mmCIF file of C-alpha atoms and ligand atoms in Angstrom:
data_model
loop_
_atom_site.group_PDB
_atom_site.id
_atom_site.type_symbol
_atom_site.label_atom_id
_atom_site.label_comp_id
_atom_site.label_asym_id
_atom_site.label_seq_id
_atom_site.Cartn_x
_atom_site.Cartn_y
_atom_site.Cartn_z
ATOM 1 C CA MET A 1 89.678 38.535 -21.065
ATOM 2 C CA ILE A 2 91.465 40.420 -18.340
ATOM 3 C CA GLU A 3 95.156 40.498 -19.225
ATOM 4 C CA LYS A 4 96.309 40.450 -15.433
ATOM 5 C CA PHE A 5 94.521 37.117 -15.233
ATOM 6 C CA LYS A 6 95.740 35.726 -18.508
ATOM 7 C CA ASN A 7 97.178 32.500 -16.846
ATOM 8 C CA VAL A 8 94.831 30.703 -15.006
ATOM 9 C CA VAL A 9 95.569 27.195 -13.031
ATOM 10 C CA VAL A 10 92.445 24.990 -12.271
ATOM 11 C CA VAL A 11 93.594 22.350 -9.474
ATOM 12 C CA GLY A 12 91.090 19.478 -9.322
ATOM 13 C CA CYS A 13 89.581 18.625 -12.370
ATOM 14 C CA GLY A 14 86.281 16.641 -11.265
ATOM 15 C CA THR A 15 82.992 17.448 -11.332
ATOM 16 C CA MET A 16 83.639 21.222 -10.759
ATOM 17 C CA GLY A 17 87.154 21.705 -12.111
ATOM 18 C CA ASN A 18 86.574 20.712 -15.625
ATOM 19 C CA GLY A 19 83.504 23.175 -15.683
ATOM 20 C CA ILE A 20 85.644 25.797 -14.171
ATOM 21 C CA ALA A 21 88.366 25.203 -16.789
ATOM 22 C CA HIS A 22 85.841 25.474 -19.629
ATOM 23 C CA VAL A 23 84.321 28.784 -18.914
ATOM 24 C CA PHE A 24 87.763 30.552 -18.383
ATOM 25 C CA ALA A 25 88.959 28.901 -21.482
ATOM 26 C CA LEU A 26 85.886 29.784 -23.656
ATOM 27 C CA LYS A 27 86.554 33.594 -22.573
ATOM 28 C CA GLY A 28 90.373 33.351 -24.051
ATOM 29 C CA TYR A 29 92.185 32.586 -20.819
ATOM 30 C CA SER A 30 95.118 30.231 -20.849
ATOM 31 C CA VAL A 31 94.306 27.242 -18.564
ATOM 32 C CA THR A 32 96.381 24.729 -17.098
ATOM 33 C CA ILE A 33 94.236 21.753 -15.492
ATOM 34 C CA VAL A 34 96.083 19.675 -12.677
ATOM 35 C CA ASP A 35 95.161 16.622 -11.285
ATOM 36 C CA LEU A 36 96.405 13.330 -9.732
ATOM 37 C CA ASN A 37 96.988 11.339 -12.967
ATOM 38 C CA HIS A 38 96.720 11.393 -16.679
ATOM 39 C CA GLU A 39 93.527 9.317 -17.080
ATOM 40 C CA ILE A 40 91.693 11.890 -14.711
ATOM 41 C CA LEU A 41 92.785 14.616 -16.929
ATOM 42 C CA LYS A 42 92.045 12.584 -20.080
ATOM 43 C CA ASN A 43 88.337 12.379 -18.977
ATOM 44 C CA ALA A 44 88.232 15.945 -17.898
ATOM 45 C CA LEU A 45 89.281 17.093 -21.396
ATOM 46 C CA GLY A 46 86.806 14.405 -22.904
ATOM 47 C CA THR A 47 84.010 15.972 -20.661
ATOM 48 C CA ILE A 48 84.877 19.601 -21.543
ATOM 49 C CA SER A 49 85.041 18.553 -25.198
ATOM 50 C CA SER A 50 81.597 16.968 -25.161
ATOM 51 C CA ASN A 51 80.178 19.997 -23.267
ATOM 52 C CA LEU A 52 81.391 22.425 -25.874
ATOM 53 C CA ASP A 53 79.672 20.100 -28.356
ATOM 54 C CA ARG A 54 76.545 20.717 -26.860
ATOM 55 C CA GLN A 55 77.063 24.353 -27.139
ATOM 56 C CA VAL A 56 77.882 24.324 -30.590
ATOM 57 C CA LYS A 57 74.854 22.145 -31.249
ATOM 58 C CA LYS A 58 72.479 24.645 -29.562
ATOM 59 C CA GLY A 59 74.408 27.364 -31.649
ATOM 60 C CA SER A 60 75.897 29.168 -28.744
ATOM 61 C CA ILE A 61 79.243 28.861 -29.935
ATOM 62 C CA SER A 62 80.862 28.161 -33.235
ATOM 63 C CA GLU A 63 83.085 25.037 -33.982
ATOM 64 C CA GLU A 64 86.065 27.341 -34.516
ATOM 65 C CA GLN A 65 85.529 28.494 -30.869
ATOM 66 C CA LYS A 66 85.293 25.284 -29.404
ATOM 67 C CA ASN A 67 88.432 24.169 -30.984
ATOM 68 C CA ALA A 68 90.224 27.494 -29.888
ATOM 69 C CA THR A 69 88.896 26.982 -26.361
ATOM 70 C CA LEU A 70 90.473 23.248 -26.410
ATOM 71 C CA SER A 71 93.643 24.462 -27.691
ATOM 72 C CA ARG A 72 93.836 26.647 -24.561
ATOM 73 C CA ILE A 73 93.759 23.938 -21.882
ATOM 74 C CA VAL A 74 96.839 22.037 -21.184
ATOM 75 C CA PRO A 75 96.739 19.176 -18.809
ATOM 76 C CA SER A 76 99.544 18.859 -16.033
ATOM 77 C CA ILE A 77 100.277 16.395 -13.050
ATOM 78 C CA ASP A 78 102.977 18.714 -11.906
ATOM 79 C CA LEU A 79 101.285 21.064 -9.563
ATOM 80 C CA THR A 80 104.620 22.934 -8.756
ATOM 81 C CA GLU A 81 105.754 23.422 -12.137
ATOM 82 C CA ALA A 82 101.991 24.417 -13.427
ATOM 83 C CA VAL A 83 101.606 27.296 -11.015
ATOM 84 C CA LYS A 84 104.912 29.076 -11.716
ATOM 85 C CA ASN A 85 103.436 31.713 -13.950
ATOM 86 C CA ALA A 86 99.838 31.564 -12.893
ATOM 87 C CA ASN A 87 97.822 34.970 -12.107
ATOM 88 C CA ILE A 88 95.137 33.089 -10.668
ATOM 89 C CA ILE A 89 94.866 29.604 -9.249
ATOM 90 C CA VAL A 90 91.380 28.071 -8.546
ATOM 91 C CA GLU A 91 91.141 25.149 -6.283
ATOM 92 C CA ALA A 92 88.647 22.519 -6.988
ATOM 93 C CA ILE A 93 89.861 19.356 -5.263
ATOM 94 C CA THR A 94 88.129 17.207 -2.918
ATOM 95 C CA GLU A 95 86.035 18.758 -0.312
ATOM 96 C CA ASN A 96 88.591 17.839 2.668
ATOM 97 C CA LEU A 97 90.364 20.335 4.926
ATOM 98 C CA GLU A 98 93.547 18.107 5.309
ATOM 99 C CA ILE A 99 93.977 17.676 1.583
ATOM 100 C CA LYS A 100 93.055 21.465 0.853
ATOM 101 C CA ALA A 101 95.439 22.485 3.457
ATOM 102 C CA LYS A 102 98.295 20.747 1.816
ATOM 103 C CA ILE A 103 97.486 22.092 -1.424
ATOM 104 C CA PHE A 104 97.319 25.811 0.014
ATOM 105 C CA GLU A 105 100.726 25.429 1.437
ATOM 106 C CA LEU A 106 102.151 24.115 -1.569
ATOM 107 C CA LEU A 107 100.406 26.641 -3.941
ATOM 108 C CA ASP A 108 101.791 29.630 -1.485
ATOM 109 C CA LYS A 109 105.070 28.233 -1.872
ATOM 110 C CA ASN A 110 105.312 27.809 -5.360
ATOM 111 C CA ALA A 111 102.984 30.657 -7.155
ATOM 112 C CA PRO A 112 104.306 33.949 -7.843
ATOM 113 C CA PRO A 113 103.750 36.267 -4.872
ATOM 114 C CA ASN A 114 101.070 38.442 -6.837
ATOM 115 C CA CYS A 115 98.952 35.283 -7.494
ATOM 116 C CA ILE A 116 95.658 35.143 -6.171
ATOM 117 C CA LEU A 117 94.583 31.938 -4.553
ATOM 118 C CA ALA A 118 90.784 30.896 -4.864
ATOM 119 C CA SER A 119 88.962 28.039 -3.739
ATOM 120 C CA ASN A 120 85.560 26.579 -4.902
ATOM 121 C CA THR A 121 84.865 25.049 -1.452
ATOM 122 C CA SER A 122 81.251 24.641 -0.701
ATOM 123 C CA SER A 123 81.977 24.731 3.053
ATOM 124 C CA ILE A 124 85.302 24.965 4.389
ATOM 125 C CA SER A 125 86.329 28.360 5.825
ATOM 126 C CA ILE A 126 88.329 30.753 3.364
ATOM 127 C CA THR A 127 89.862 32.146 6.651
ATOM 128 C CA LYS A 128 91.233 28.782 7.539
ATOM 129 C CA LEU A 129 92.269 27.700 4.058
ATOM 130 C CA ALA A 130 94.306 31.124 4.028
ATOM 131 C CA SER A 131 95.973 30.457 7.332
ATOM 132 C CA PHE A 132 97.912 27.654 5.569
ATOM 133 C CA THR A 133 99.486 30.635 3.396
ATOM 134 C CA LYS A 134 101.621 33.607 3.881
ATOM 135 C CA ARG A 135 99.376 35.844 1.544
ATOM 136 C CA SER A 136 95.851 35.571 3.531
ATOM 137 C CA SER A 137 95.011 39.092 1.834
ATOM 138 C CA LYS A 138 95.086 37.220 -1.516
ATOM 139 C CA VAL A 139 92.874 34.065 -0.544
ATOM 140 C CA ILE A 140 89.306 34.203 -1.604
ATOM 141 C CA GLY A 141 86.288 31.958 -2.189
ATOM 142 C CA MET A 142 84.907 31.583 -5.904
ATOM 143 C CA HIS A 143 82.117 29.196 -5.146
ATOM 144 C CA PHE A 144 80.927 28.417 -8.802
ATOM 145 C CA MET A 145 77.735 26.449 -8.887
ATOM 146 C CA ASN A 146 77.241 23.174 -10.906
ATOM 147 C CA PRO A 147 76.996 22.690 -13.739
ATOM 148 C CA VAL A 148 79.413 25.505 -14.175
ATOM 149 C CA PRO A 149 78.912 26.393 -17.921
ATOM 150 C CA VAL A 150 75.073 26.569 -17.324
ATOM 151 C CA MET A 151 74.738 28.410 -14.018
ATOM 152 C CA LYS A 152 75.246 32.016 -13.714
ATOM 153 C CA LEU A 153 75.971 32.373 -10.022
ATOM 154 C CA ILE A 154 79.490 32.649 -8.345
ATOM 155 C CA GLU A 155 79.286 33.193 -4.612
ATOM 156 C CA VAL A 156 82.587 35.265 -4.023
ATOM 157 C CA ILE A 157 83.678 34.784 -0.135
ATOM 158 C CA ARG A 158 85.731 37.068 1.520
ATOM 159 C CA GLY A 159 88.090 35.660 4.095
ATOM 160 C CA TYR A 160 88.783 37.376 7.191
ATOM 161 C CA ASP A 161 92.289 39.409 5.548
ATOM 162 C CA THR A 162 91.070 39.195 1.916
ATOM 163 C CA THR A 163 91.539 42.960 0.590
ATOM 164 C CA ASP A 164 88.809 45.083 -1.357
ATOM 165 C CA GLU A 165 91.400 45.158 -4.039
ATOM 166 C CA VAL A 166 91.484 41.224 -4.439
ATOM 167 C CA CYS A 167 87.665 41.036 -3.828
ATOM 168 C CA ASN A 168 86.902 43.643 -6.400
ATOM 169 C CA ALA A 169 89.346 42.058 -8.966
ATOM 170 C CA ILE A 170 87.441 38.773 -8.667
ATOM 171 C CA LEU A 171 84.134 40.302 -9.047
ATOM 172 C CA ASP A 172 85.547 41.778 -12.181
ATOM 173 C CA LEU A 173 86.770 38.598 -13.205
ATOM 174 C CA SER A 174 83.586 36.594 -12.569
ATOM 175 C CA LYS A 175 81.746 39.372 -14.813
ATOM 176 C CA ASP A 176 84.084 38.656 -17.380
ATOM 177 C CA LEU A 177 83.215 34.985 -17.563
ATOM 178 C CA GLU A 178 79.469 36.317 -17.904
ATOM 179 C CA LYS A 179 78.601 35.109 -14.443
ATOM 180 C CA GLU A 180 76.725 36.903 -11.773
ATOM 181 C CA PRO A 181 78.994 37.456 -8.802
ATOM 182 C CA VAL A 182 77.522 37.785 -5.026
ATOM 183 C CA GLU A 183 79.848 39.071 -2.371
ATOM 184 C CA VAL A 184 79.440 37.227 1.127
ATOM 185 C CA ASN A 185 81.408 37.038 4.148
ATOM 186 C CA ASP A 186 83.014 33.841 5.377
ATOM 187 C CA TYR A 187 81.006 32.160 7.829
ATOM 188 C CA PRO A 188 79.916 28.506 7.912
ATOM 189 C CA GLY A 189 77.973 27.268 4.730
ATOM 190 C CA PHE A 190 78.415 30.951 3.307
ATOM 191 C CA VAL A 191 75.036 31.970 1.809
ATOM 192 C CA ALA A 192 74.159 29.187 -0.685
ATOM 193 C CA ASN A 193 74.567 26.397 1.327
ATOM 194 C CA ARG A 194 73.637 27.817 4.780
ATOM 195 C CA ILE A 195 69.969 28.111 3.321
ATOM 196 C CA LEU A 196 69.951 25.156 1.001
ATOM 197 C CA MET A 197 71.288 22.238 3.224
ATOM 198 C CA PRO A 198 68.870 22.891 6.311
ATOM 199 C CA MET A 199 66.201 22.708 3.692
ATOM 200 C CA ILE A 200 67.491 19.406 2.114
ATOM 201 C CA ASN A 201 67.928 18.105 5.662
ATOM 202 C CA GLU A 202 64.606 18.865 6.600
ATOM 203 C CA ALA A 203 63.144 17.260 3.417
ATOM 204 C CA ILE A 204 65.178 13.970 4.762
ATOM 205 C CA TYR A 205 63.696 14.340 8.257
ATOM 206 C CA THR A 206 60.295 14.420 6.564
ATOM 207 C CA LEU A 207 60.917 11.024 4.513
ATOM 208 C CA TYR A 208 62.608 9.692 7.820
ATOM 209 C CA GLU A 209 59.335 10.663 10.002
ATOM 210 C CA GLY A 210 57.203 8.984 7.435
ATOM 211 C CA VAL A 211 55.314 12.107 6.709
ATOM 212 C CA ALA A 212 55.139 11.643 2.890
ATOM 213 C CA THR A 213 56.828 9.734 0.173
ATOM 214 C CA LYS A 214 59.953 10.861 -1.388
ATOM 215 C CA GLU A 215 57.842 11.528 -4.759
ATOM 216 C CA ALA A 216 55.336 13.490 -2.704
ATOM 217 C CA ILE A 217 58.081 15.355 -0.840
ATOM 218 C CA ASP A 218 59.830 16.433 -3.895
ATOM 219 C CA THR A 219 56.481 17.294 -5.731
ATOM 220 C CA VAL A 220 55.225 19.566 -2.954
ATOM 221 C CA MET A 221 58.553 21.492 -3.263
ATOM 222 C CA LYS A 222 58.486 21.486 -7.220
ATOM 223 C CA LEU A 223 54.771 22.538 -7.943
ATOM 224 C CA GLY A 224 54.159 24.252 -4.888
ATOM 225 C CA MET A 225 57.438 26.335 -4.485
ATOM 226 C CA ASN A 226 58.285 26.315 -8.155
ATOM 227 C CA HIS A 227 61.622 24.790 -7.389
ATOM 228 C CA PRO A 228 63.053 23.187 -10.652
ATOM 229 C CA MET A 229 63.731 19.979 -8.871
ATOM 230 C CA GLY A 230 62.518 18.748 -5.502
ATOM 231 C CA PRO A 231 64.951 18.566 -2.622
ATOM 232 C CA LEU A 232 65.709 14.688 -2.534
ATOM 233 C CA THR A 233 66.164 14.693 -6.100
ATOM 234 C CA LEU A 234 68.803 17.688 -5.721
ATOM 235 C CA ALA A 235 70.509 16.260 -2.892
ATOM 236 C CA ASP A 236 70.940 12.811 -5.210
ATOM 237 C CA PHE A 237 72.555 15.299 -7.793
ATOM 238 C CA ILE A 238 74.615 17.133 -5.378
ATOM 239 C CA GLY A 239 75.982 13.908 -3.650
ATOM 240 C CA LEU A 240 74.645 12.664 -0.150
ATOM 241 C CA ASP A 241 78.395 12.661 0.875
ATOM 242 C CA VAL A 242 78.790 16.135 0.119
ATOM 243 C CA CYS A 243 75.363 17.175 1.722
ATOM 244 C CA LEU A 244 76.317 15.517 4.990
ATOM 245 C CA ALA A 245 79.951 17.063 5.073
ATOM 246 C CA ILE A 246 78.388 20.451 4.675
ATOM 247 C CA LEU A 247 75.704 19.806 7.256
ATOM 248 C CA LYS A 248 78.373 18.754 9.789
ATOM 249 C CA VAL A 249 80.437 22.056 9.012
ATOM 250 C CA LEU A 250 77.113 24.129 9.895
ATOM 251 C CA HIS A 251 76.505 21.981 12.952
ATOM 252 C CA GLU A 252 79.919 22.354 14.276
ATOM 253 C CA GLY A 253 80.521 26.053 13.106
ATOM 254 C CA PHE A 254 77.395 27.144 14.739
ATOM 255 C CA GLY A 255 77.067 24.881 17.675
ATOM 256 C CA ASN A 256 73.231 24.761 16.869
ATOM 257 C CA PRO A 257 71.230 21.474 17.060
ATOM 258 C CA LYS A 258 68.822 22.757 14.442
ATOM 259 C CA TYR A 259 71.873 21.610 11.847
ATOM 260 C CA ALA A 260 72.261 18.169 13.074
ATOM 261 C CA PRO A 261 72.254 15.781 10.024
ATOM 262 C CA CYS A 262 69.245 13.600 9.777
ATOM 263 C CA PRO A 263 70.055 9.936 10.923
ATOM 264 C CA LEU A 264 68.635 8.674 7.534
ATOM 265 C CA LEU A 265 71.126 10.583 5.674
ATOM 266 C CA VAL A 266 73.925 9.439 7.881
ATOM 267 C CA ASN A 267 72.834 6.042 7.243
ATOM 268 C CA MET A 268 72.867 6.141 3.562
ATOM 269 C CA VAL A 269 76.115 7.606 3.397
ATOM 270 C CA THR A 270 77.675 4.975 5.456
ATOM 271 C CA ALA A 271 75.873 2.814 3.464
ATOM 272 C CA GLY A 272 77.412 4.020 0.023
ATOM 273 C CA HIS A 273 74.386 5.301 -1.380
ATOM 274 C CA LEU A 274 75.604 8.777 -2.238
ATOM 275 C CA GLY A 275 72.963 9.452 -5.073
ATOM 276 C CA LYS A 276 73.447 9.892 -8.488
ATOM 277 C CA LYS A 277 77.385 9.335 -8.668
ATOM 278 C CA THR A 278 76.760 5.755 -7.142
ATOM 279 C CA GLY A 279 73.477 4.872 -8.991
ATOM 280 C CA LYS A 280 71.487 4.857 -5.937
ATOM 281 C CA GLY A 281 70.477 7.432 -3.385
ATOM 282 C CA PHE A 282 66.857 8.600 -2.839
ATOM 283 C CA TYR A 283 66.075 7.348 -6.449
ATOM 284 C CA ASP A 284 67.690 4.620 -8.454
ATOM 285 C CA TYR A 285 70.051 5.706 -11.342
ATOM 286 C CA ALA A 286 71.032 2.377 -12.696
ATOM 287 C CA GLN A 287 69.438 3.141 -16.003
ATOM 288 C CA ILE A 288 70.819 6.608 -16.324
HETATM 289 P P1 LIG B 1 85.234 15.650 -7.528
HETATM 290 O O1 LIG B 1 85.593 14.595 -6.555
HETATM 291 O O2 LIG B 1 84.527 15.541 -8.794
HETATM 292 O O3 LIG B 1 86.471 16.111 -8.123
HETATM 293 C C1 LIG B 1 87.827 16.345 -7.202
HETATM 294 C C2 LIG B 1 89.119 16.271 -7.960
HETATM 295 O O4 LIG B 1 90.267 16.642 -7.304
HETATM 296 C C3 LIG B 1 89.272 14.591 -8.453
HETATM 297 O O5 LIG B 1 89.302 14.642 -9.934
HETATM 298 C C4 LIG B 1 90.466 14.327 -7.682
HETATM 299 O O6 LIG B 1 91.242 13.604 -8.298
HETATM 300 C C5 LIG B 1 91.193 15.784 -7.460
HETATM 301 N N1 LIG B 1 92.277 15.748 -6.461
HETATM 302 C C6 LIG B 1 92.063 15.371 -5.240
HETATM 303 N N2 LIG B 1 93.297 15.481 -4.637
HETATM 304 C C7 LIG B 1 94.145 16.343 -5.437
HETATM 305 C C8 LIG B 1 95.329 16.739 -5.407
HETATM 306 N N3 LIG B 1 96.297 16.650 -4.120
HETATM 307 N N4 LIG B 1 95.888 17.278 -6.385
HETATM 308 C C9 LIG B 1 95.139 17.572 -7.625
HETATM 309 N N5 LIG B 1 94.034 17.175 -7.546
HETATM 310 C C10 LIG B 1 93.503 16.157 -6.732
HETATM 311 O O7 LIG B 1 84.787 16.924 -6.596
HETATM 312 P P2 LIG B 1 83.756 18.258 -7.201
HETATM 313 O O8 LIG B 1 82.465 17.854 -6.902
HETATM 314 O O9 LIG B 1 84.267 18.689 -8.228
HETATM 315 O O10 LIG B 1 84.175 19.052 -5.817
HETATM 316 C C11 LIG B 1 85.543 19.857 -5.907
HETATM 317 C C12 LIG B 1 85.224 21.151 -5.040
HETATM 318 O O11 LIG B 1 84.143 21.789 -5.469
HETATM 319 C C13 LIG B 1 85.159 20.665 -3.538
HETATM 320 O O12 LIG B 1 85.568 21.556 -2.783
HETATM 321 C C14 LIG B 1 83.292 20.826 -3.585
HETATM 322 O O13 LIG B 1 83.016 21.162 -2.365
HETATM 323 C C15 LIG B 1 83.331 22.072 -4.396
HETATM 324 N N6 LIG B 1 81.769 22.233 -5.067
HETATM 325 C C16 LIG B 1 81.157 21.009 -5.609
HETATM 326 C C17 LIG B 1 79.841 21.134 -6.105
HETATM 327 C C18 LIG B 1 79.175 20.055 -6.726
HETATM 328 O O14 LIG B 1 78.034 20.154 -7.054
HETATM 329 N N7 LIG B 1 79.757 18.991 -6.855
HETATM 330 C C19 LIG B 1 79.189 22.573 -6.265
HETATM 331 C C20 LIG B 1 80.211 23.697 -5.766
HETATM 332 C C21 LIG B 1 81.113 23.420 -5.112
#
């Protein structure tokens, strides 16, 4: 554990937030998880507990480590109180600029002056988020990958004003979490989604234009390119609403029509078929 980051606050405990809390607590950090209500926090703790169980079963951690990890996580619905002694805050709330802007204003007002404010955003500009604070030099992107306890990469995104000192501290912190950090600059989609989303969008266009079936498209990319899953399956796992939101950021950010979301993707999101989380996307998940 890096002592100066001992007190961690994770804001938003959905898919990503609970994984982020998991990896920090496992490495000995004291973690406060904050969300909108007790029910969500209870579910997040339940998910963390069952993911830790899986690690115990695999033999990668002991039962004692599991219990110690859980004992280091404190749930809270009081954001203002929770951040009072924070050394680092990782924001992982819904991907919506307005909501994130309000949270960054609040964090800036209530967290200690030295506290670093990190965002797990997939696509919103870090420089933009920093503009809602009076500490833009201490705002940074810490883009974990899903599922967080398993995936090694953290894309560390430097906002326009992020200092070397803050960036280096976050690179070291990421390594302490046994992750592989990669430093990138703050442009639409950063690196991961700038490359991934056009590929997914092209796969959707390929389906939309009737070039091949969804199974054929996924098989080509799996067997031909050695991808662990096909792009349409991956889109279902990420969430089609999330894919659409990121493509819109790329489209608007670069003003280039090559990023225009495929009309089929737009229709599916409008119809509420968002992928695995709603039971239906390109594939049917009702049985899972
Ligand atoms: P999610 O919808 O699963 O979780 C978001 C959580 O934030 C919910 O529990 C919600 O109740 C909470 N929340 C919303 N407003 C809040 C507020 N004002 N105060 C406290 N909590 C609040 O979303 P998910 O998928 O975990 O995404 C979170 C962030 O991580 C987004 O910025 C997303 O772009 C990013 N991300 C998502 C990935 C994914 O595969 N799902 C991958 C990498 C980044």
